[in-house]
Coordinates of C-alpha atoms and ligand atoms in Angstrom, one line a residue:
M4 CA -31.7 -2.5 14.5
R5 CA -29.0 -3.0 11.9
A6 CA -25.4 -2.1 12.5
P7 CA -24.6 1.3 11.1
L8 CA -22.1 1.7 8.4
R9 CA -19.4 4.1 8.8
N10 CA -19.6 6.4 5.8
P11 CA -18.0 9.8 6.2
S12 CA -20.4 11.4 3.8
A13 CA -23.4 9.8 5.5
A14 CA -22.0 11.0 8.8
L15 CA -22.4 14.5 7.5
G16 CA -26.1 14.0 8.2
I17 CA -27.1 16.3 5.5
S18 CA -25.3 14.4 2.9
V19 CA -28.6 12.9 1.7
G20 CA -28.3 14.3 -1.8
V21 CA -26.9 17.6 -1.0
A22 CA -23.7 19.2 -2.2
L23 CA -21.2 17.4 -0.2
G24 CA -18.3 16.2 -2.3
V25 CA -17.1 18.2 -5.1
V26 CA -15.5 16.6 -8.1
L27 CA -14.7 18.8 -10.9
M28 CA -15.9 17.3 -14.1
H29 CA -15.6 20.1 -16.5
G30 CA -11.9 20.5 -17.0
P31 CA -9.3 22.3 -15.0
A32 CA -10.1 25.6 -13.5
T33 CA -8.7 28.6 -15.4
A34 CA -9.0 32.2 -14.4
A35 CA -9.9 32.9 -18.0
S36 CA -13.1 30.8 -17.7
M37 CA -14.6 33.1 -15.2
P38 CA -16.4 36.0 -16.9
A39 CA -15.0 38.9 -14.9
N40 CA -17.1 41.2 -16.9
A41 CA -19.4 43.5 -14.9
S42 CA -22.3 42.8 -17.3
T43 CA -22.3 39.1 -16.4
L44 CA -23.4 37.2 -13.3
S45 CA -21.5 33.9 -13.0
V46 CA -22.7 31.2 -10.7
C47 CA -21.7 27.6 -10.0
I48 CA -24.4 25.0 -9.8
D49 CA -24.1 21.5 -8.4
T50 CA -25.8 19.3 -11.0
S51 CA -25.9 16.4 -8.5
S52 CA -28.0 18.4 -6.0
P53 CA -31.8 17.9 -6.0
V54 CA -32.1 21.7 -5.8
A55 CA -30.2 22.3 -9.0
P56 CA -33.3 23.1 -11.1
M57 CA -34.3 25.7 -8.4
D58 CA -30.9 27.3 -8.3
R59 CA -30.9 27.6 -12.1
K60 CA -34.3 29.5 -12.0
L61 CA -33.1 31.7 -9.1
A62 CA -29.8 32.6 -10.9
Q63 CA -31.8 33.5 -14.0
A64 CA -34.1 35.7 -12.0
V65 CA -31.3 37.4 -10.2
A66 CA -29.4 38.1 -13.5
S67 CA -32.6 39.6 -15.0
Q68 CA -33.2 41.7 -12.0
Q69 CA -29.6 43.1 -12.4
H70 CA -29.9 43.4 -16.2
R71 CA -26.9 41.2 -16.5
A72 CA -26.2 38.1 -18.6
L73 CA -26.0 34.8 -16.8
A74 CA -23.0 32.4 -17.0
V75 CA -23.5 29.0 -15.3
H76 CA -20.6 26.7 -14.5
E77 CA -21.9 23.2 -13.7
F78 CA -20.1 20.9 -11.4
D79 CA -20.8 17.5 -10.0
G80 CA -20.8 17.7 -6.2
S81 CA -21.7 14.1 -5.4
G82 CA -19.0 12.9 -3.0
D83 CA -17.5 9.5 -2.4
D84 CA -16.7 7.7 0.8
D85 CA -13.7 9.8 1.4
G86 CA -16.0 12.8 2.1
Y87 CA -15.5 16.1 0.4
D88 CA -12.8 18.6 0.1
Y89 CA -13.4 22.3 0.8
K90 CA -10.4 23.1 -1.4
N91 CA -12.6 22.2 -4.4
F92 CA -15.2 24.8 -3.3
R93 CA -12.4 27.4 -2.8
A94 CA -11.1 26.6 -6.3
L95 CA -14.5 27.0 -7.8
A96 CA -15.0 30.3 -6.0
A97 CA -11.6 31.5 -7.0
D98 CA -11.7 30.6 -10.7
Q99 CA -15.1 29.6 -12.0
C100 CA -17.9 31.7 -10.6
Q101 CA -18.7 34.6 -8.4
I102 CA -21.2 32.6 -6.3
I103 CA -21.7 28.9 -5.7
L104 CA -25.4 28.3 -5.2
G105 CA -27.2 25.8 -3.1
Y106 CA -25.0 25.3 0.0
P107 CA -26.9 24.2 3.1
L108 CA -26.0 25.7 6.5
D109 CA -27.5 24.6 9.8
A110 CA -29.7 27.5 10.8
T111 CA -28.6 27.3 14.4
R112 CA -24.8 27.1 14.1
G113 CA -23.7 26.5 10.6
T114 CA -20.8 28.5 9.2
A115 CA -19.2 28.7 5.7
P116 CA -16.2 26.5 5.0
A117 CA -12.9 28.2 5.8
G118 CA -11.8 30.7 3.2
L119 CA -15.2 31.3 1.9
V120 CA -18.0 33.7 2.8
A121 CA -21.7 32.9 2.8
T122 CA -24.4 35.2 1.2
A123 CA -27.5 36.0 3.2
P124 CA -29.8 32.9 3.3
Y125 CA -32.1 32.9 0.3
G126 CA -34.1 29.7 1.1
R127 CA -35.2 27.6 4.0
I128 CA -34.8 23.9 3.8
G129 CA -34.3 21.1 6.3
F130 CA -35.5 17.8 7.5
V131 CA -39.3 17.2 7.1
L132 CA -41.9 14.9 8.4
V133 CA -43.5 13.2 5.4
T134 CA -46.8 11.4 5.6
P135 CA -49.6 10.2 3.3
S136 CA -51.7 13.2 2.5
A137 CA -54.7 11.8 4.4
S138 CA -52.7 12.0 7.7
R139 CA -53.6 14.8 10.0
A140 CA -50.2 14.9 11.7
D141 CA -48.0 17.9 11.1
S142 CA -45.4 17.3 13.7
L143 CA -43.8 14.3 15.6
A144 CA -45.9 15.1 18.7
S145 CA -49.1 14.8 16.7
L146 CA -48.4 11.4 15.2
P147 CA -50.6 8.6 16.7
K148 CA -49.0 6.6 19.6
G149 CA -47.0 3.7 18.3
T150 CA -46.3 5.1 14.9
D151 CA -43.2 3.7 13.2
V152 CA -41.3 6.4 11.5
A153 CA -38.7 5.6 8.8
V154 CA -35.3 7.4 9.0
T155 CA -32.0 7.0 7.4
N156 CA -29.1 5.8 9.6
E157 CA -26.8 8.5 10.8
T158 CA -28.9 11.4 9.8
M159 CA -30.1 14.0 12.3
P160 CA -33.6 12.8 12.7
N161 CA -32.3 9.7 14.5
L162 CA -31.9 12.0 17.4
Y163 CA -35.6 13.1 17.6
F164 CA -37.1 9.9 18.9
E165 CA -35.6 10.5 22.3
N166 CA -38.1 13.4 22.9
H167 CA -41.1 11.7 21.3
P168 CA -42.0 8.5 23.1
N169 CA -45.1 8.2 21.0
I170 CA -43.1 7.1 18.0
A171 CA -40.6 4.3 17.1
A172 CA -37.7 4.4 14.7
D173 CA -37.5 2.2 11.7
I174 CA -33.9 2.7 10.5
Y175 CA -32.7 2.2 7.0
Q176 CA -29.2 2.5 5.5
K177 CA -30.1 4.6 2.5
D178 CA -32.6 7.4 1.8
A179 CA -34.0 5.3 -1.1
D180 CA -35.0 2.6 1.3
T181 CA -36.5 5.1 3.8
I182 CA -38.6 6.6 1.1
A183 CA -39.6 3.2 -0.3
S184 CA -40.9 2.2 3.1
L185 CA -43.2 5.2 3.1
V186 CA -44.3 5.0 -0.5
E187 CA -45.0 1.3 -0.1
H188 CA -47.0 2.0 3.1
H189 CA -44.7 -0.1 5.2
D190 CA -44.2 2.9 7.5
R191 CA -46.8 5.6 8.1
A192 CA -44.3 8.4 8.3
A193 CA -40.7 9.2 7.4
M194 CA -38.2 12.0 8.3
V195 CA -36.2 13.0 5.2
W196 CA -34.1 15.9 3.9
R197 CA -36.7 18.0 2.1
P198 CA -35.0 18.4 -1.3
T199 CA -34.5 14.6 -1.5
I200 CA -38.1 13.7 -0.8
V201 CA -39.5 16.5 -2.9
S202 CA -37.5 15.6 -5.9
Y203 CA -38.5 12.0 -5.5
L204 CA -42.2 12.8 -5.3
L205 CA -42.0 15.1 -8.3
A206 CA -40.2 12.5 -10.4
H207 CA -42.8 9.9 -9.5
H208 CA -45.9 12.2 -9.7
L209 CA -46.7 11.6 -6.1
T210 CA -46.8 15.1 -4.8
S211 CA -50.6 14.9 -4.2
D212 CA -50.3 11.6 -2.4
F213 CA -47.9 12.7 0.3
K214 CA -47.3 15.9 2.2
W215 CA -44.4 17.2 4.2
H216 CA -43.9 19.5 7.2
Q217 CA -40.8 21.2 8.3
L218 CA -39.7 19.5 11.6
D219 CA -39.4 21.7 14.6
E220 CA -36.5 19.8 16.2
P221 CA -32.9 20.5 17.0
H222 CA -30.8 21.0 13.8
A223 CA -33.8 20.3 11.5
R224 CA -33.8 23.8 10.0
W225 CA -31.2 24.7 7.4
N226 CA -30.6 27.7 5.2
L227 CA -29.6 27.7 1.6
V228 CA -26.8 30.2 1.0
G229 CA -24.4 31.0 -1.8
L230 CA -20.7 30.7 -1.1
H231 CA -18.2 33.2 -2.5
D232 CA -14.6 34.2 -2.5
P233 CA -13.9 37.1 -0.2
A234 CA -12.8 39.0 -3.3
Q235 CA -16.4 38.7 -4.7
A236 CA -18.0 40.7 -1.9
G237 CA -19.4 43.2 -4.4
A238 CA -21.1 40.5 -6.5
A239 CA -22.4 38.9 -3.3
S240 CA -23.9 42.0 -2.0
A241 CA -25.6 42.7 -5.3
F242 CA -26.9 39.1 -5.2
D243 CA -28.3 39.7 -1.6
H244 CA -30.1 42.8 -2.8
S245 CA -31.6 41.1 -5.8
V246 CA -32.9 38.3 -3.7
A247 CA -34.3 40.7 -1.2
A248 CA -36.0 42.6 -4.0
L249 CA -37.5 39.4 -5.4
R250 CA -38.7 38.4 -2.0
D251 CA -40.3 41.8 -1.4
S252 CA -42.1 41.6 -4.8
G253 CA -43.4 38.1 -4.1
G254 CA -41.3 36.7 -6.9
L255 CA -39.0 34.6 -4.7
E256 CA -41.4 32.0 -3.4
P257 CA -42.5 30.5 -6.7
L258 CA -38.8 30.2 -7.7
L259 CA -38.0 28.2 -4.6
S260 CA -41.2 26.1 -4.4
P261 CA -41.5 23.2 -3.7
Y262 CA -37.9 22.5 -2.8
A263 CA -37.5 25.2 -0.3
S264 CA -39.4 28.1 1.4
V265 CA -38.6 31.7 1.6
S266 CA -36.3 32.3 4.5
A267 CA -38.2 33.7 7.4
D268 CA -35.2 35.5 8.9
G269 CA -35.6 38.9 7.3
T270 CA -32.2 38.4 5.8
R271 CA -31.6 41.6 4.0
G272 CA -27.9 42.5 4.5
V273 CA -27.2 39.7 6.9
R274 CA -23.7 38.7 6.3
R275 CA -21.8 35.7 7.5
S276 CA -20.3 37.6 10.4
D277 CA -23.8 38.4 11.7
A278 CA -25.1 35.0 11.1
G279 CA -23.8 33.3 14.3
T280 CA -20.4 32.4 15.4
G281 CA -21.1 28.9 16.7
S282 CA -18.7 26.1 16.0
P283 CA -19.3 24.1 12.8
I284 CA -21.7 21.3 13.3
L285 CA -20.4 18.0 14.6
L286 CA -20.8 16.3 11.3
V287 CA -18.8 18.7 9.3
S288 CA -16.0 18.7 11.9
A289 CA -16.0 14.9 11.8
A290 CA -15.7 14.9 8.1
A291 CA -12.9 17.5 8.1
A292 CA -11.1 15.3 10.5
M293 CA -11.4 12.4 8.1
T294 CA -10.2 14.2 5.1
Q295 CA -7.2 15.9 6.6
P296 CA -3.9 14.2 5.8
A297 CA -2.1 12.6 8.7
A298 CA 0.4 15.0 10.3
G299 CA 3.4 12.8 10.4
G300 CA 1.3 9.7 9.9
G301 CA 1.9 7.9 13.2
S302 CA 2.6 4.2 13.0
P303 CA -0.3 1.8 13.9
D304 CA 2.1 -0.7 15.4
A305 CA 2.9 0.7 18.8
A306 CA -0.3 1.2 20.9
P307 CA 0.6 3.8 23.5
A308 CA -0.7 3.6 27.1
L309 CA -2.8 6.8 27.4
Y310 CA -5.0 6.2 30.5
T311 CA -5.2 4.3 33.8
A312 CA -7.2 1.2 34.4
A313 CA -9.2 3.1 37.1
Q314 CA -10.2 5.7 34.5
A315 CA -11.5 3.1 32.1
D316 CA -13.4 1.3 34.8
A317 CA -15.1 4.5 35.8
G318 CA -15.7 5.4 32.2
K319 CA -17.5 2.1 31.5
Q320 CA -20.3 2.9 33.9
K321 CA -20.5 6.5 32.6
F322 CA -20.7 5.3 29.1
A323 CA -23.5 3.0 30.0
D324 CA -25.4 5.9 31.7
N325 CA -24.8 8.6 29.0
C326 CA -23.9 7.1 25.7
A327 CA -25.1 3.4 25.4
Q328 CA -28.6 4.3 24.6
C329 CA -27.5 5.6 21.1
H330 CA -24.1 3.9 20.7
G331 CA -25.0 0.4 22.1
D332 CA -24.0 -1.3 25.3
N333 CA -20.9 -2.7 23.6
L334 CA -20.2 0.4 21.5
E335 CA -21.6 -1.5 18.5
G336 CA -23.7 1.4 17.3
M337 CA -27.5 2.0 17.2
A338 CA -29.0 5.4 16.4
G339 CA -25.4 6.7 16.6
P340 CA -22.4 5.1 14.9
A341 CA -20.3 2.3 16.3
L342 CA -17.5 3.6 18.6
K343 CA -15.2 0.6 18.3
G344 CA -13.8 -1.6 15.7
D345 CA -12.6 -1.1 12.1
L346 CA -15.7 0.7 11.0
F347 CA -15.0 3.3 13.6
A348 CA -11.3 3.7 13.9
S349 CA -9.9 2.4 10.6
A350 CA -6.4 3.6 9.5
K351 CA -8.1 5.1 6.4
A352 CA -10.4 7.3 8.5
N353 CA -7.2 8.9 9.8
F354 CA -8.6 9.9 13.2
H355 CA -6.6 11.2 16.0
V356 CA -7.5 10.9 19.7
G357 CA -8.0 14.6 19.9
D358 CA -10.4 14.7 16.9
I359 CA -12.7 12.1 18.6
F360 CA -12.3 13.7 22.0
N361 CA -13.4 17.1 20.6
I362 CA -16.5 15.5 19.1
V363 CA -17.3 13.8 22.4
V364 CA -16.7 16.9 24.6
K365 CA -18.4 19.5 22.3
N366 CA -21.3 17.5 20.8
M367 CA -22.1 14.5 23.0
P368 CA -24.4 13.3 24.4
S369 CA -26.0 14.7 21.3
T370 CA -29.2 15.5 23.2
Q371 CA -27.3 17.6 25.7
P372 CA -23.9 18.5 24.3
G373 CA -21.3 19.5 26.9
S374 CA -23.4 18.5 29.9
L375 CA -20.9 16.2 31.6
S376 CA -17.9 17.1 33.7
H377 CA -14.3 17.1 32.5
D378 CA -13.7 14.0 34.6
D379 CA -16.7 12.2 33.1
Y380 CA -15.6 12.9 29.5
T381 CA -12.0 11.9 30.2
Q382 CA -13.0 8.6 31.8
I383 CA -15.4 7.8 29.0
M384 CA -12.6 8.5 26.5
A385 CA -10.4 6.1 28.4
Y386 CA -13.1 3.5 28.1
I387 CA -13.4 4.1 24.3
L388 CA -9.6 3.8 24.0
Q389 CA -9.6 0.6 26.0
Q390 CA -12.4 -0.9 23.9
N391 CA -10.4 -0.1 20.8
G392 CA -7.4 -2.0 22.0
Y393 CA -5.3 0.6 23.7
P394 CA -3.5 -0.6 26.9
A395 CA -3.8 1.0 30.3
G396 CA -0.7 2.5 31.9
S397 CA 0.4 4.5 34.9
N398 CA -0.2 8.0 33.6
P399 CA -3.8 9.2 33.5
L400 CA -5.5 10.7 30.5
V401 CA -5.7 14.5 31.0
F402 CA -8.6 16.5 29.7
D403 CA -6.8 19.5 28.1
A404 CA -3.9 17.6 26.6
T405 CA -6.4 15.1 25.1
L406 CA -8.2 17.8 23.2
T407 CA -5.1 18.5 21.2
S408 CA -3.8 14.9 21.1
N409 CA -2.3 13.9 17.7
V410 CA -2.0 10.2 18.6
P411 CA -3.6 8.2 15.8
L412 CA -6.8 6.4 16.8
I413 CA -6.8 3.1 15.1
Y414 CA -8.6 0.0 16.2
R415 CA -6.1 -2.5 17.5
G416 CA -8.1 -5.6 16.9
K417 CA -8.9 -6.3 20.6
Ligands
HEC530 C1 -29.2 10.6 21.7 C2 -28.3 9.8 21.0 C3 -26.8 9.9 21.3 C4 -26.2 9.9 22.6 C5 -26.9 9.9 23.9 C6 -24.8 10.0 22.3 N1 -24.5 10.1 21.0 FE1 -22.7 10.1 20.1 N2 -23.6 10.3 18.3 C7 -24.9 10.2 18.0 C8 -25.2 10.3 16.6 C9 -26.5 10.2 15.9 C10 -23.9 10.5 16.0 C11 -23.6 10.6 14.5 C12 -23.5 12.0 14.2 C13 -24.9 12.6 14.1 O1 -25.7 12.3 13.3 O2 -25.2 13.4 15.0 C14 -22.9 10.4 17.1 C15 -21.6 10.6 16.9 C16 -20.6 10.3 17.9 C17 -19.2 10.3 17.7 C18 -18.5 10.5 16.3 C19 -18.3 9.1 15.8 C20 -17.8 9.1 14.3 O3 -17.4 8.0 13.9 O4 -17.7 10.2 13.7 C21 -18.6 10.0 18.9 C22 -17.2 9.8 19.1 C23 -19.7 9.9 19.8 N3 -20.9 10.1 19.2 C24 -19.5 9.6 21.2 C25 -20.5 9.7 22.1 C26 -20.3 9.6 23.6 C27 -18.9 9.3 24.2 C28 -21.5 9.7 24.2 C29 -21.8 9.8 25.7 C30 -21.1 10.8 26.4 C31 -22.5 9.9 23.1 N4 -21.8 9.9 21.9 C32 -23.8 10.0 23.3 C33 -25.9 10.0 19.0 C34 -25.7 10.0 20.3

């Protein structure tokens, strides 16, 4: 297994080709550029997203259904290693269009970025199992024992092997390599983000050689929604109604196919407030932590003593029992990212102790989030700090205080 790269956008899990970094390429936003006219529907479409052609067709159909003209504002949402900035989405929604199409939300607990509201889901996407079309498997459980399955490092499907001892992970750093291993018949199956594999197969005229099935695994199902400014509630509700009308008349499915399916949720009138109040997914909160500027920017020179030696000792064993299977015996990273060193806690990543502790407490172990006691988590955090070069001291690390700790977490070159 190769050492994982720490890449904030890859750590988003869904970043594989989805709208996850927004760079405005079409000039500064001006209020004048948004057609405020009631006879025009204006949408923003991310040209870097594999679902852009689908969103374009959907927008056209919705505009026709409303007897309105369509104005499309294109933007390039491909991010860089610094992750992406919700402010750009808010600026788009404020100035450029009534609705930003093609935003993926985790079907179990995704929420719209702060300051924006999500439309009802209009499509169902997610991570799929891809196999040669001759395969009879339609789920991980139905793959023959011993099947190697290609996955991209730090994407959700890395977590699915745990529950399926019949298969083994073949981990690649990039989606392109994961897909190549399948297409070149090196691996007999792959788990990939549906729009990414579908656009690849379409472009290479391979759609009849391979087939895909939605995975029925934790956080494999995602909804496509539009995002809008709270002030555009009227346009959004009209959009929801048009989508519902298209769906009822059978017109929606052909627009979404083959990138996405019709959302099975019966979504008419489901607004964001009804759509679940769970915390944002781990991956998004991790990215947000990375893009937030340092409050006060603490100095990396003085490594404070934050825990006792006894805590770190106890944490070492608990880490081995609960975390090492994914993060490695020496925190070097395996299915999960490395938890020590420059790739983990670089000054650039701008992590604070509280950011990491929140991820650990709320989302880890990823197969059973929140399943350990407060003491267990605190001791494991002490061990992670020790391994990143922080000294032991006489005051113990305290659970509640650590959740809000603003102490910078920077690898001290131990
Ligand atoms: C079943 C595998 C698995 C187990 C067990 C697990 N993790 Fe993770 N962890 C992951 C994966 C995968 C990620 C990357 C995000 C993702 O894709 O979910 C992650 C992310 C993290 C992160 C965020 C790292 C970053 O750079 O953003 C931390 C911190 C973390 N895990 C700590 C722990 C700790 C502590 C434990 C034990 C209590 C643990 N994990 C157990 C799979 C696991």
